[in-house]
PDB file of C-alpha atoms and ligand atoms in Angstrom:
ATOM      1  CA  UNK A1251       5.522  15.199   8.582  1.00  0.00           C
ATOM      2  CA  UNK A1252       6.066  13.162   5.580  1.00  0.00           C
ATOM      3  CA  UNK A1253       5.385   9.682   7.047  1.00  0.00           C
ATOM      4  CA  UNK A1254       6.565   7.937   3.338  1.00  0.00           C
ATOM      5  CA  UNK A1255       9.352   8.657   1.653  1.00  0.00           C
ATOM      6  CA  UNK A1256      10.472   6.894  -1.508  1.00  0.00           C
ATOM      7  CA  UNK A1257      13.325   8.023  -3.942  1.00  0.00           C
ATOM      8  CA  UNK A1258      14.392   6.023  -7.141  1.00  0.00           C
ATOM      9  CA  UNK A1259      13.158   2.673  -5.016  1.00  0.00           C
ATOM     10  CA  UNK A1260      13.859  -0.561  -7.219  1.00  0.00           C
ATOM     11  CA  UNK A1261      13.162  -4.189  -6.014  1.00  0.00           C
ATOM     12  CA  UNK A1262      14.706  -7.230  -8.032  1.00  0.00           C
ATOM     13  CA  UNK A1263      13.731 -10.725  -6.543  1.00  0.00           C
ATOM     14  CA  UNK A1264      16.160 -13.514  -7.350  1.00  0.00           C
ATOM     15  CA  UNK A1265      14.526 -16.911  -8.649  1.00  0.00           C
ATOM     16  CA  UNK A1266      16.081 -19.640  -9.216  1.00  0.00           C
ATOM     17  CA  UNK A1267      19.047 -17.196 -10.822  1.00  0.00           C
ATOM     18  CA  UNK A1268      16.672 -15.881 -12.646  1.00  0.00           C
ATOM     19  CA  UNK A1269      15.984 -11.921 -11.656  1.00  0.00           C
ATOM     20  CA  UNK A1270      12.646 -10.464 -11.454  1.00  0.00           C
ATOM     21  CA  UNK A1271      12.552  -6.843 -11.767  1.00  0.00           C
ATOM     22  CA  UNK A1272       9.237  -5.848  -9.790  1.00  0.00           C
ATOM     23  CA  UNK A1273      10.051  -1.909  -8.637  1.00  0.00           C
ATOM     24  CA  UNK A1274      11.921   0.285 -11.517  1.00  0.00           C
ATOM     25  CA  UNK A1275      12.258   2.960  -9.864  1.00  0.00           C
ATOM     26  CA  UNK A1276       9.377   4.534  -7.654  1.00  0.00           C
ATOM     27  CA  UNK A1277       9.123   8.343  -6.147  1.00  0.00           C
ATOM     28  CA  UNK A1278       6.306   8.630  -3.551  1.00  0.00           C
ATOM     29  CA  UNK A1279       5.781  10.738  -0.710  1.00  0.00           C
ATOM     30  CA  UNK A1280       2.858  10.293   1.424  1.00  0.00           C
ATOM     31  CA  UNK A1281       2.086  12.792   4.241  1.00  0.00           C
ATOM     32  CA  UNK A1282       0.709  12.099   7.863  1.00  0.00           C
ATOM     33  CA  UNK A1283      -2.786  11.352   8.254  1.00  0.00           C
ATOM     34  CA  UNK A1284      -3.102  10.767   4.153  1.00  0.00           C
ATOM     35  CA  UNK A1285      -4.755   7.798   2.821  1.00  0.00           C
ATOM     36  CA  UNK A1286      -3.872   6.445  -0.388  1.00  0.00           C
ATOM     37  CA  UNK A1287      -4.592   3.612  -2.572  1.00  0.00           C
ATOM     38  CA  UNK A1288      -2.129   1.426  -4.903  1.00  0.00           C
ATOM     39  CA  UNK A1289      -4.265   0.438  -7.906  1.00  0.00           C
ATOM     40  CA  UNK A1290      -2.959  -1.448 -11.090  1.00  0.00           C
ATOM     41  CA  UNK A1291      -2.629  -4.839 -12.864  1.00  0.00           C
ATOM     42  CA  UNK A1292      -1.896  -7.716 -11.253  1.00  0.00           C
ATOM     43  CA  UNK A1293       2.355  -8.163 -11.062  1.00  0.00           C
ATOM     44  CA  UNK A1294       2.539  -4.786 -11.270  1.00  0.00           C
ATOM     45  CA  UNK A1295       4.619  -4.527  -7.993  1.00  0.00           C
ATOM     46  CA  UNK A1296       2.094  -3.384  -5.696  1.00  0.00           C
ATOM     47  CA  UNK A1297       2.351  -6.013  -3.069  1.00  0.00           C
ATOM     48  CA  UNK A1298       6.364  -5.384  -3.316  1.00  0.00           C
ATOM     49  CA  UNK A1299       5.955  -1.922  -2.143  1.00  0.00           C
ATOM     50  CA  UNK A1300       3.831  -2.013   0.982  1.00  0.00           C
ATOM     51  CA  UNK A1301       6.024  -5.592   1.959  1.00  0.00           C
ATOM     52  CA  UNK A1302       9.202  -2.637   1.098  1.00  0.00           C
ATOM     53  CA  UNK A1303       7.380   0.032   3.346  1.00  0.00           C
ATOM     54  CA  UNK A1304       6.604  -2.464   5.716  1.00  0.00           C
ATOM     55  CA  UNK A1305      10.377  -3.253   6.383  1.00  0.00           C
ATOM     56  CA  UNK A1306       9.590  -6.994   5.529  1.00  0.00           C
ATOM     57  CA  UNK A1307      11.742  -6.658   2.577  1.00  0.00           C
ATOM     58  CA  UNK A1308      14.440  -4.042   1.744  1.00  0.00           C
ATOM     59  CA  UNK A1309      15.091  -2.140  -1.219  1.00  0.00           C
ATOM     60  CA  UNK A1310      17.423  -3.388  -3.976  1.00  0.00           C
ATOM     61  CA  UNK A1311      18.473   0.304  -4.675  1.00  0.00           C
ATOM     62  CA  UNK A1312      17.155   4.115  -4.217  1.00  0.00           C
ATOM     63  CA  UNK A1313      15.956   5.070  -0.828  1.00  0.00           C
ATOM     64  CA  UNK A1314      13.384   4.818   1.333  1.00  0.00           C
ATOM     65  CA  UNK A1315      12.146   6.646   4.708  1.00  0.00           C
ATOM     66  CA  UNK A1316       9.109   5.549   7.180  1.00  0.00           C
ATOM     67  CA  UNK A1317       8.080   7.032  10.110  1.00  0.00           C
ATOM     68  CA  UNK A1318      11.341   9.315   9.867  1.00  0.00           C
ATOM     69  CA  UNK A1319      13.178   6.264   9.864  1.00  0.00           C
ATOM     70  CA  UNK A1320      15.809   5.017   7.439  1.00  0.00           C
ATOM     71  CA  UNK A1321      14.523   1.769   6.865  1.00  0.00           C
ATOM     72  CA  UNK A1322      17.561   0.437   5.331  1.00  0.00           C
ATOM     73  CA  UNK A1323      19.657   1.033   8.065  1.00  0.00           C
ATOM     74  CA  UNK A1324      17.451   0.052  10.790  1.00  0.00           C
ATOM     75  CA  UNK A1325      18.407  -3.774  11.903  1.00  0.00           C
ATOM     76  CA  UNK A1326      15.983  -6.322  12.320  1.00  0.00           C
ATOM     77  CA  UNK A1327      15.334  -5.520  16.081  1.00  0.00           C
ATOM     78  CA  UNK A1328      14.702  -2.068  15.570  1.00  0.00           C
ATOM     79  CA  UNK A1329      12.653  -2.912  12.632  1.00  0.00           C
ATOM     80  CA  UNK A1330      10.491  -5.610  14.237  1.00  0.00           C
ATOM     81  CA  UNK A1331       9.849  -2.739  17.229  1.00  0.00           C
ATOM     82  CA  UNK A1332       8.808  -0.281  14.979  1.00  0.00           C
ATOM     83  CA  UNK A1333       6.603  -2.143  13.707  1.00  0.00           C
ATOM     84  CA  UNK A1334       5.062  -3.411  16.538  1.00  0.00           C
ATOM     85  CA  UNK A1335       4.761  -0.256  18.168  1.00  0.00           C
ATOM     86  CA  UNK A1336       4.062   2.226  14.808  1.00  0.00           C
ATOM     87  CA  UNK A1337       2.672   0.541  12.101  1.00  0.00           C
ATOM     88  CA  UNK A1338      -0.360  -2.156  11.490  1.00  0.00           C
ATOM     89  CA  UNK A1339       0.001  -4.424   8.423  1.00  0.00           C
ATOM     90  CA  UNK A1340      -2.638  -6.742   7.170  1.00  0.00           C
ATOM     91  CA  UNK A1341      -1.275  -8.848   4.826  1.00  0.00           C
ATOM     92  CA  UNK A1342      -2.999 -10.471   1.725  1.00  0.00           C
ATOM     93  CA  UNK A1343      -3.440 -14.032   2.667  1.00  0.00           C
ATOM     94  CA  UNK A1344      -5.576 -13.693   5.895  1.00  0.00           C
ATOM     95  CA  UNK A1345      -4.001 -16.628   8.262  1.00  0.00           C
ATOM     96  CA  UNK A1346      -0.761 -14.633   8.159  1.00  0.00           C
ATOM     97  CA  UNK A1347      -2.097 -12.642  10.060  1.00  0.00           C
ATOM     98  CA  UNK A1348      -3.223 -14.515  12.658  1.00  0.00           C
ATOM     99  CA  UNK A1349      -1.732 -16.737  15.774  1.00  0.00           C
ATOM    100  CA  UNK A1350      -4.102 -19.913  14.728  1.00  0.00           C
ATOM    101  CA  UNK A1351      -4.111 -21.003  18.074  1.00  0.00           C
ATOM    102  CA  UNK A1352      -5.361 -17.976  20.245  1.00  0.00           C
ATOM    103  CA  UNK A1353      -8.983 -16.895  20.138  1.00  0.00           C
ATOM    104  CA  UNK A1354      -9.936 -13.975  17.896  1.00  0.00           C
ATOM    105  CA  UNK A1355     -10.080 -11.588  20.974  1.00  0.00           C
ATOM    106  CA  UNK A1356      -6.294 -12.608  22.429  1.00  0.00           C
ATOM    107  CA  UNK A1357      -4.632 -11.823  18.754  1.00  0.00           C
ATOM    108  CA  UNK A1358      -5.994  -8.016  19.150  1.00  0.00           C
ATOM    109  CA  UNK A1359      -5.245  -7.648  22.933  1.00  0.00           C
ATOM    110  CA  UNK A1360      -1.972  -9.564  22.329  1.00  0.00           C
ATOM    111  CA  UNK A1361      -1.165  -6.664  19.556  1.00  0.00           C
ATOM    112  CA  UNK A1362      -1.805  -4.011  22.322  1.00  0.00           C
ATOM    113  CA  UNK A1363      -0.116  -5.697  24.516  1.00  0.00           C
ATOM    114  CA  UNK A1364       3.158  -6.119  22.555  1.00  0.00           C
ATOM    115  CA  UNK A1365       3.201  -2.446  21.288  1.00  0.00           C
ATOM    116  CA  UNK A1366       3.674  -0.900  25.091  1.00  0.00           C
ATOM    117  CA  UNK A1367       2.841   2.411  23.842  1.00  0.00           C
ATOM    118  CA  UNK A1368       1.125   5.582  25.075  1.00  0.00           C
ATOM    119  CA  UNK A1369      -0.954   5.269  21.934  1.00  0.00           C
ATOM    120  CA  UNK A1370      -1.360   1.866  22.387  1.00  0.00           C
ATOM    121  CA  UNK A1371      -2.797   2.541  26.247  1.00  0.00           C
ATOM    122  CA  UNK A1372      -5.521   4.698  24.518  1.00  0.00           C
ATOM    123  CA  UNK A1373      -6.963   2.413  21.931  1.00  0.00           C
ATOM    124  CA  UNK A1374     -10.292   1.000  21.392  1.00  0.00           C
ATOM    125  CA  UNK A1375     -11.329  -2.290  23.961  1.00  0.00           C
ATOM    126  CA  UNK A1376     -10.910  -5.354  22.637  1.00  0.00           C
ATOM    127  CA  UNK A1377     -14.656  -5.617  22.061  1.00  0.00           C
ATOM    128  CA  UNK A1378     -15.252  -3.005  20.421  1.00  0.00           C
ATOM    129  CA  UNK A1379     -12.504  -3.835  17.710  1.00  0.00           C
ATOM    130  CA  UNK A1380     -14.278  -6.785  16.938  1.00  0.00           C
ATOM    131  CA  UNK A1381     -17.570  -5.662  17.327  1.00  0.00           C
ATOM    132  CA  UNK A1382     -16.949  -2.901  14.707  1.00  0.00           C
ATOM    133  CA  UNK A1383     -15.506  -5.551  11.932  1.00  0.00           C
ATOM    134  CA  UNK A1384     -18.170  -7.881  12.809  1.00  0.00           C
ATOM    135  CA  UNK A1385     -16.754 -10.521  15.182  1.00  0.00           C
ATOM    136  CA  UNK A1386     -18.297  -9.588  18.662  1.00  0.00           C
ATOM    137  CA  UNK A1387     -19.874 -12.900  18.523  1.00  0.00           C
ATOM    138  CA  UNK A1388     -16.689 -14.767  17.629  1.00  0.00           C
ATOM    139  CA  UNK A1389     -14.486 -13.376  20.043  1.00  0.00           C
ATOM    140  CA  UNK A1390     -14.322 -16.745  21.622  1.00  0.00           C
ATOM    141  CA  UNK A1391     -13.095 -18.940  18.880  1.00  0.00           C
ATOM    142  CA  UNK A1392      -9.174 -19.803  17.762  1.00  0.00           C
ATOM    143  CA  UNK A1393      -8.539 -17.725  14.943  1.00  0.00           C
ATOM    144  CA  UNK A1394      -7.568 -20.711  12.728  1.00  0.00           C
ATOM    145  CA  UNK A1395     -11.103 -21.931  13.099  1.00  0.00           C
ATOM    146  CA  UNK A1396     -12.633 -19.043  11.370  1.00  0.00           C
ATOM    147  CA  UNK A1397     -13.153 -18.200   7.719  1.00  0.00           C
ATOM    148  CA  UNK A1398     -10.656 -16.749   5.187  1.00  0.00           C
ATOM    149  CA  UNK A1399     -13.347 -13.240   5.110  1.00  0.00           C
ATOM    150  CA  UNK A1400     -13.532 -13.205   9.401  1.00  0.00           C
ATOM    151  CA  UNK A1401      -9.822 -13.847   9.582  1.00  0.00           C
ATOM    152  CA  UNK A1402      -9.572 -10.868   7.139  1.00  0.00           C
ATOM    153  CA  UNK A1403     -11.774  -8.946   9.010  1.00  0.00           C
ATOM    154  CA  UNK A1404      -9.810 -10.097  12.423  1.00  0.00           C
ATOM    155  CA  UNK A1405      -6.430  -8.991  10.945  1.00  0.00           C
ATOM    156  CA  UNK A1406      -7.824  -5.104  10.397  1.00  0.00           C
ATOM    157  CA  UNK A1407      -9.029  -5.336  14.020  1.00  0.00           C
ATOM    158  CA  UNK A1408      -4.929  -6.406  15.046  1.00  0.00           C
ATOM    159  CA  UNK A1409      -3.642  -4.214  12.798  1.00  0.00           C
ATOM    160  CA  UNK A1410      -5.743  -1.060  14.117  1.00  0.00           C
ATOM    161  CA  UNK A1411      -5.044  -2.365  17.840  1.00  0.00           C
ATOM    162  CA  UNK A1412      -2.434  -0.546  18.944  1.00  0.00           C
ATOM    163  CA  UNK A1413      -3.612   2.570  16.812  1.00  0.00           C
ATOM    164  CA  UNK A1414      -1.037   2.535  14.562  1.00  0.00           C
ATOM    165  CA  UNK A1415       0.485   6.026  13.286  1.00  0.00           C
ATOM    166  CA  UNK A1416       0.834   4.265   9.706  1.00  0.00           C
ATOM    167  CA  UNK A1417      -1.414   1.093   8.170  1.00  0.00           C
ATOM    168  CA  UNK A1418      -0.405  -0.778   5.543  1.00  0.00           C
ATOM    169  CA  UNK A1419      -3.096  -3.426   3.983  1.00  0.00           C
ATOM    170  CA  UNK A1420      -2.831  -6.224   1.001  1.00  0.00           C
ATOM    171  CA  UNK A1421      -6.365  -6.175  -0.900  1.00  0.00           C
ATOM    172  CA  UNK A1422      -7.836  -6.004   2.954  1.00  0.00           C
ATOM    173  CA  UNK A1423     -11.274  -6.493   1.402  1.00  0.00           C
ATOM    174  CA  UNK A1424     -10.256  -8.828  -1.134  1.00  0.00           C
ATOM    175  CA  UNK A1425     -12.824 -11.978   0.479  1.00  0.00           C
ATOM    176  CA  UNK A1426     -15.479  -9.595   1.825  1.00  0.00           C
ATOM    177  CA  UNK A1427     -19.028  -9.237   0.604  1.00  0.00           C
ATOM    178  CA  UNK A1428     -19.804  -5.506   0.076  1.00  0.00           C
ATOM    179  CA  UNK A1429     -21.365  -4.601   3.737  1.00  0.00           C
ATOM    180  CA  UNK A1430     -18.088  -6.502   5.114  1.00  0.00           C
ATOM    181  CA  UNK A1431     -15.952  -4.482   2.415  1.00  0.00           C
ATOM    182  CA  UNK A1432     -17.729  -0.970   3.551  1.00  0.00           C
ATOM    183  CA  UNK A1433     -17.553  -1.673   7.290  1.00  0.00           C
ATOM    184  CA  UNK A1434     -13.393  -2.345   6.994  1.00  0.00           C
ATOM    185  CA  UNK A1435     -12.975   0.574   4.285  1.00  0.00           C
ATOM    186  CA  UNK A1436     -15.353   2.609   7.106  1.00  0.00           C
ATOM    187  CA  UNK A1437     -12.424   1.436  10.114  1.00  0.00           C
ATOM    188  CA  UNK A1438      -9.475   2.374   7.685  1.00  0.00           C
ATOM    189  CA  UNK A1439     -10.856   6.141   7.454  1.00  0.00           C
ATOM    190  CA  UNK A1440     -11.617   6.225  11.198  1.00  0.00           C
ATOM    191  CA  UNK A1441      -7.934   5.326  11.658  1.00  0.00           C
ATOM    192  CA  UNK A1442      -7.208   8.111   9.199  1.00  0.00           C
ATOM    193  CA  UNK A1443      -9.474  11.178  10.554  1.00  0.00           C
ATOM    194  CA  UNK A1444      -9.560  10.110  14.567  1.00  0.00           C
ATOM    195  CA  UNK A1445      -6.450   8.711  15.173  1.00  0.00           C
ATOM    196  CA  UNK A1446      -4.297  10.701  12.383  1.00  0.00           C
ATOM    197  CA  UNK A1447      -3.202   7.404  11.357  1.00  0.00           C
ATOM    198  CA  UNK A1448      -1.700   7.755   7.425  1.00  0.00           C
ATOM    199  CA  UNK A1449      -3.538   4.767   5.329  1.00  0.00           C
ATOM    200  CA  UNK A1450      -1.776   2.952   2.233  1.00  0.00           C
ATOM    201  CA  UNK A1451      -3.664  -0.123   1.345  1.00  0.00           C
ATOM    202  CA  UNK A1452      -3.428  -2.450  -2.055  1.00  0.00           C
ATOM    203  CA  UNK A1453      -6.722  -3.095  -3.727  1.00  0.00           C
ATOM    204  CA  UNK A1454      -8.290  -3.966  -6.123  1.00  0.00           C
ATOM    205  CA  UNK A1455     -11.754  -2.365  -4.797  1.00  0.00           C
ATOM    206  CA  UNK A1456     -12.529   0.652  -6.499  1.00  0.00           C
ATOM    207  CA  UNK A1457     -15.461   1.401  -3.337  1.00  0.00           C
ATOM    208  CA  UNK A1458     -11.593   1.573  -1.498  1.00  0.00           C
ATOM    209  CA  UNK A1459      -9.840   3.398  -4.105  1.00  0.00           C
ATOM    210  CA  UNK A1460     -13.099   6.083  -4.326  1.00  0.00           C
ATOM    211  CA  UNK A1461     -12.933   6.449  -0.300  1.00  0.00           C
ATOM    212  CA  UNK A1462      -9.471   7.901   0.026  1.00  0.00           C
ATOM    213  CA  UNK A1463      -7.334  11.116  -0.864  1.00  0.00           C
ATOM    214  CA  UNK A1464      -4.989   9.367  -3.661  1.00  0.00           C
ATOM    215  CA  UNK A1465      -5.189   7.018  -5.891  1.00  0.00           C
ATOM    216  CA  UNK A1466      -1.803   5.696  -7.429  1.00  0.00           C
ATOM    217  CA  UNK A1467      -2.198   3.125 -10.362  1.00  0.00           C
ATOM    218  CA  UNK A1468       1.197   1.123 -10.432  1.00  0.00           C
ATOM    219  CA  UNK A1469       2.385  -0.503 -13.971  1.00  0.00           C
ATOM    220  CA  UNK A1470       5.427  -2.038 -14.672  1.00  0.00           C
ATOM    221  CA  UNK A1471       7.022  -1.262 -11.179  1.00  0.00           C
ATOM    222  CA  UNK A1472       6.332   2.400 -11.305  1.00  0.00           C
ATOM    223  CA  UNK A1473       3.955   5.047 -10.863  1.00  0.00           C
ATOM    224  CA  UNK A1474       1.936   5.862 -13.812  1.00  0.00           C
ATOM    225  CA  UNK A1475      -1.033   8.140 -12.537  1.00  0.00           C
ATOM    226  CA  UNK A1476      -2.697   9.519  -9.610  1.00  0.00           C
ATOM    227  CA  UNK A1477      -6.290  10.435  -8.948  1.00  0.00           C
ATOM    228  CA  UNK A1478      -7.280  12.827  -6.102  1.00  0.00           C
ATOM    229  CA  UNK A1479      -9.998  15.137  -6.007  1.00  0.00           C
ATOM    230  CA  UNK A1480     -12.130  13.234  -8.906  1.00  0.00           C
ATOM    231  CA  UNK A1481      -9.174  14.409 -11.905  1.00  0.00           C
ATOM    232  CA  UNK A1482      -6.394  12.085 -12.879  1.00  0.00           C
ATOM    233  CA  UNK A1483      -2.966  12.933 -13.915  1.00  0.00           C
ATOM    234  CA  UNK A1484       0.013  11.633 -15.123  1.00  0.00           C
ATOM    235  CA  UNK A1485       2.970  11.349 -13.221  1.00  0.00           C
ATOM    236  CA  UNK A1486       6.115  11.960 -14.888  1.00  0.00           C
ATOM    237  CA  UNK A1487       9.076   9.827 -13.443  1.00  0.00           C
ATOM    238  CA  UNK A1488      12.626  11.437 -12.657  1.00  0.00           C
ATOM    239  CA  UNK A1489      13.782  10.245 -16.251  1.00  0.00           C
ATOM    240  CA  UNK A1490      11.204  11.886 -18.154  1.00  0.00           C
ATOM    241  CA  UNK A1491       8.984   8.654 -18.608  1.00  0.00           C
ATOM    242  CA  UNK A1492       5.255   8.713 -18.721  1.00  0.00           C
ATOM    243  CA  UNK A1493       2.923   6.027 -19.116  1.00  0.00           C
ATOM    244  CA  UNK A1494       0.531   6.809 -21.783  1.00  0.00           C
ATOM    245  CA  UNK A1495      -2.992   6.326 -20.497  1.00  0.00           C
ATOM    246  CA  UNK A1496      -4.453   3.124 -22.729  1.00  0.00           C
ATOM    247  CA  UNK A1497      -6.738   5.112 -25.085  1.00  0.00           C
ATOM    248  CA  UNK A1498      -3.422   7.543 -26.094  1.00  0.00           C
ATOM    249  CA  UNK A1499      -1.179   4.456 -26.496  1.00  0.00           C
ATOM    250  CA  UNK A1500      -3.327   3.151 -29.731  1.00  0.00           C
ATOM    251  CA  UNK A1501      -2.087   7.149 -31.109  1.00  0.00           C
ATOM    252  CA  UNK A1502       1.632   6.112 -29.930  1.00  0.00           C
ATOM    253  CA  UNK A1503       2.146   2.579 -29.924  1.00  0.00           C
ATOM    254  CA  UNK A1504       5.344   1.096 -28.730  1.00  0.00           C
ATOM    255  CA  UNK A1505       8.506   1.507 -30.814  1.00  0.00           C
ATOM    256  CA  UNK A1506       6.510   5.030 -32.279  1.00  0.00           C
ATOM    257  CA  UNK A1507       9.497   7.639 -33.226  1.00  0.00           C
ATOM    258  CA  UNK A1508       7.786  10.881 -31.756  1.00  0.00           C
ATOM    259  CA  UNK A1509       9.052  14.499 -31.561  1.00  0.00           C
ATOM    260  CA  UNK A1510       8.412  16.316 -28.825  1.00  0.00           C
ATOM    261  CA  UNK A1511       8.020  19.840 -29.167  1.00  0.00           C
ATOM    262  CA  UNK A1512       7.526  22.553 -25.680  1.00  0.00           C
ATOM    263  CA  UNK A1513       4.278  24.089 -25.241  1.00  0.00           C
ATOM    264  CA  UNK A1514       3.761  26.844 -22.671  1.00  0.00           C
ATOM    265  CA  UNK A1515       2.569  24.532 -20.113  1.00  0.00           C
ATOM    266  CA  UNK A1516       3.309  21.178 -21.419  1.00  0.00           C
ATOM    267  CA  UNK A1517       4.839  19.324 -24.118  1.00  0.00           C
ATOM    268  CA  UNK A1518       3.516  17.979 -27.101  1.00  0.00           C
ATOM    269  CA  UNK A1519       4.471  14.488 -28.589  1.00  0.00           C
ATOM    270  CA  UNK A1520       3.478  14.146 -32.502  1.00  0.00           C
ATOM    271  CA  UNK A1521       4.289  11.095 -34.414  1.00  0.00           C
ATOM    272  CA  UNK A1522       6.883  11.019 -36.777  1.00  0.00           C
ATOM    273  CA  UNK A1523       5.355   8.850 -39.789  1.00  0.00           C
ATOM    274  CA  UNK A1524       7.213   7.702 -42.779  1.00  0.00           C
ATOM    275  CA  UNK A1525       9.094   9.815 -44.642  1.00  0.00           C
ATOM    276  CA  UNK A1526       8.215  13.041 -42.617  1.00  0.00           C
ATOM    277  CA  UNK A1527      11.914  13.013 -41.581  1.00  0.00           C
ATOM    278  CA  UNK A1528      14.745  15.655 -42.411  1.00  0.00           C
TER     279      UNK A1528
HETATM  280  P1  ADP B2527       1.164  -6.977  -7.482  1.00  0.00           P
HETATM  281  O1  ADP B2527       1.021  -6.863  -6.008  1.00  0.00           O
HETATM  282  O2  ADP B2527       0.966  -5.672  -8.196  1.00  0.00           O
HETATM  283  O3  ADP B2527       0.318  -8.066  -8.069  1.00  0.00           O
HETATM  284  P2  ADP B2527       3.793  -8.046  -6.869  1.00  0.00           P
HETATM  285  O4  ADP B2527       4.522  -7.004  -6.103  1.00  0.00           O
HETATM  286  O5  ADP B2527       3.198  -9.189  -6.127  1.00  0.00           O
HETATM  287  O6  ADP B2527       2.686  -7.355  -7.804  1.00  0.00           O
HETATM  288  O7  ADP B2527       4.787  -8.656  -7.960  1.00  0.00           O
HETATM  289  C1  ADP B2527       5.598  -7.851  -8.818  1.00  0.00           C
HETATM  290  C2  ADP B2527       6.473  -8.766  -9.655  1.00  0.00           C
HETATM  291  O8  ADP B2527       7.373  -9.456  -8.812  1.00  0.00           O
HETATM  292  C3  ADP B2527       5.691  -9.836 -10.427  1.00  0.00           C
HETATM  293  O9  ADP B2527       6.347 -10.061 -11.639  1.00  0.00           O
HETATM  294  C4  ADP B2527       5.812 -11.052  -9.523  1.00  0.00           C
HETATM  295  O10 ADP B2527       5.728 -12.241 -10.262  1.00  0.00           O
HETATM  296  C5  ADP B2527       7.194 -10.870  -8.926  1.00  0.00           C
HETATM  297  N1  ADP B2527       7.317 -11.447  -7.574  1.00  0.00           N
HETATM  298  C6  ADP B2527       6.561 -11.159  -6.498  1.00  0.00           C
HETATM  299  N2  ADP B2527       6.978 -11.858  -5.412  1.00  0.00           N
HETATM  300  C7  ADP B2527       8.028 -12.598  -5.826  1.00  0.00           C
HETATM  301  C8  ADP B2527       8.919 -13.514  -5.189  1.00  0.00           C
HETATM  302  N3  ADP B2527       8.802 -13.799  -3.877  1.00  0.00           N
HETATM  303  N4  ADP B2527       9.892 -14.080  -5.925  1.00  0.00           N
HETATM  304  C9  ADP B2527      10.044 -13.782  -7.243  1.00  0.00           C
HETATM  305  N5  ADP B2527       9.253 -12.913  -7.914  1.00  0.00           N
HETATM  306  C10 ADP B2527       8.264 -12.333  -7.220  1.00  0.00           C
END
């Protein structure tokens, strides 16, 4: 089943009547149990396209399927079920994650809890959740009393709670020190290969980008390249566009007048210098 579906998906944010153009049109398809990273510059529009996937923001144009669901005709109820009962989120800044008041152990039973699902029934104990991203001892204390790094490490433990069929994370190891970072990357496969949960997480981490199927680098609100199986490729968008990989855009800098000529399994682009015309 394809658990992602993206087709032509833009996202303009309106500022102060100002518009910010942060998706330009992006094709993805991600298929059950994959796991996939979004890599790129910061402002790139990474962040925009989990919140889009998430259902926390909709799509300015193109269209976009989750879970088999048409997320921009799904109203807010249906939306807030679906993701309480299909998909974990861990957003970037760590106390959004969180109920600041309940104890660390209450925000992951209170995510099982809330899902009421046949899944749900089967996950992990309370306990154990914590115990695996470090917090056994904490389990005790409000979650607004603990660091930005354990509330980070809390939200994976909510977001996996209810065993989620698809888990979206913002830069989930973004405050972690590297034995923190591996145990949470560690949890995210789990989900992957035990529960068949399909993984797209933001990050900046390359230990996270290296541990998963895909790699997608995002630049300028679209997808430029994807790594898998240690080779990366262009991706060519439904316009034609590539993104030139940094070394190749010193050979074709921006503004160059190219030609482009068919090979038998490609195209080649050649520079048109001056004078070489007619
Ligand atoms: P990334 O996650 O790759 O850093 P974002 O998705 O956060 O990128 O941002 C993409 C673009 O959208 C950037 O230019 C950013 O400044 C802009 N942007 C993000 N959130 C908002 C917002 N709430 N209002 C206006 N512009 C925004």
């Amino acid at each position: 089943m394809t658990v992602v579906s993206c087709e032509n998906v833009m996202h303009i944010y309106h500022l102060e009547g100002n518009e910010v153009i942060a998706l330009r049109g992006v094709d993805l398809q991600v298929e059950e149990g994959e796991s996939v990273a979004l890599l790129g510059p910061s402002g790139a529009g990474k962040s925009t396209l989990l919140w889009l996937l998430a259902g926390l923001l909709r799509p300015s144009a193109g269209g976009l399927r989750v879970l088999g669901r048409d997320v921009e005709k799904l109203g807010p109820g249906a939306l807030t079920r679906l993701r309480a009962r299909e998909i974990g989120i861990v957003l970037q800044n760590p106390a959004r994650n969180v109920f600041a008041h309940a104890t660390a152990a209450q925000n992951v039973a209170n995510a099982q809890r809330i899902a009421r699902s046949r899944r749900a029934s089967r996950s992990r104990p309370v306990n154990e959740l914590l115990g695996r991203v470090g917090l056994a001892d904490l389990a005790g204390r409000p979650a607004g009393r603990l660091s930005g790094g354990e509330q980070q490490r809390l939200a994976v433990a909510i977001a996996l709670a209810h065993r989620p069929k698809l888990l979206l994370a913002d830069e989930p190891t973004s405050q972690l020190d590297r034995e923190s970072a591996d145990a949470v990357i560690d949890l995210l496969r789990e989900a992957g290969a035990e529960n068949g949960a399909t993984v797209v997480v933001v990050t900046h981490d390359p230990a996270v980008g290296a541990a998963f199927d895909r790699g997608l680098t995002i630049r300028d609100g679209r997808v430029g390249t994807e790594a898998r199986d240690g080779n990366e490729y262009l991706v060519v968008g439904r316009d034609g566009s590539v993104q030139l990989p940094p070394a190749l855009q010193e050979l074709l800098p921006p503004g160059t007048r190219a030609r482009a000529r068919a090979l038998p399994d490609g195209v080649e682009l050649r520079r048109v210098h001056e004078g070489e015309d007619g």
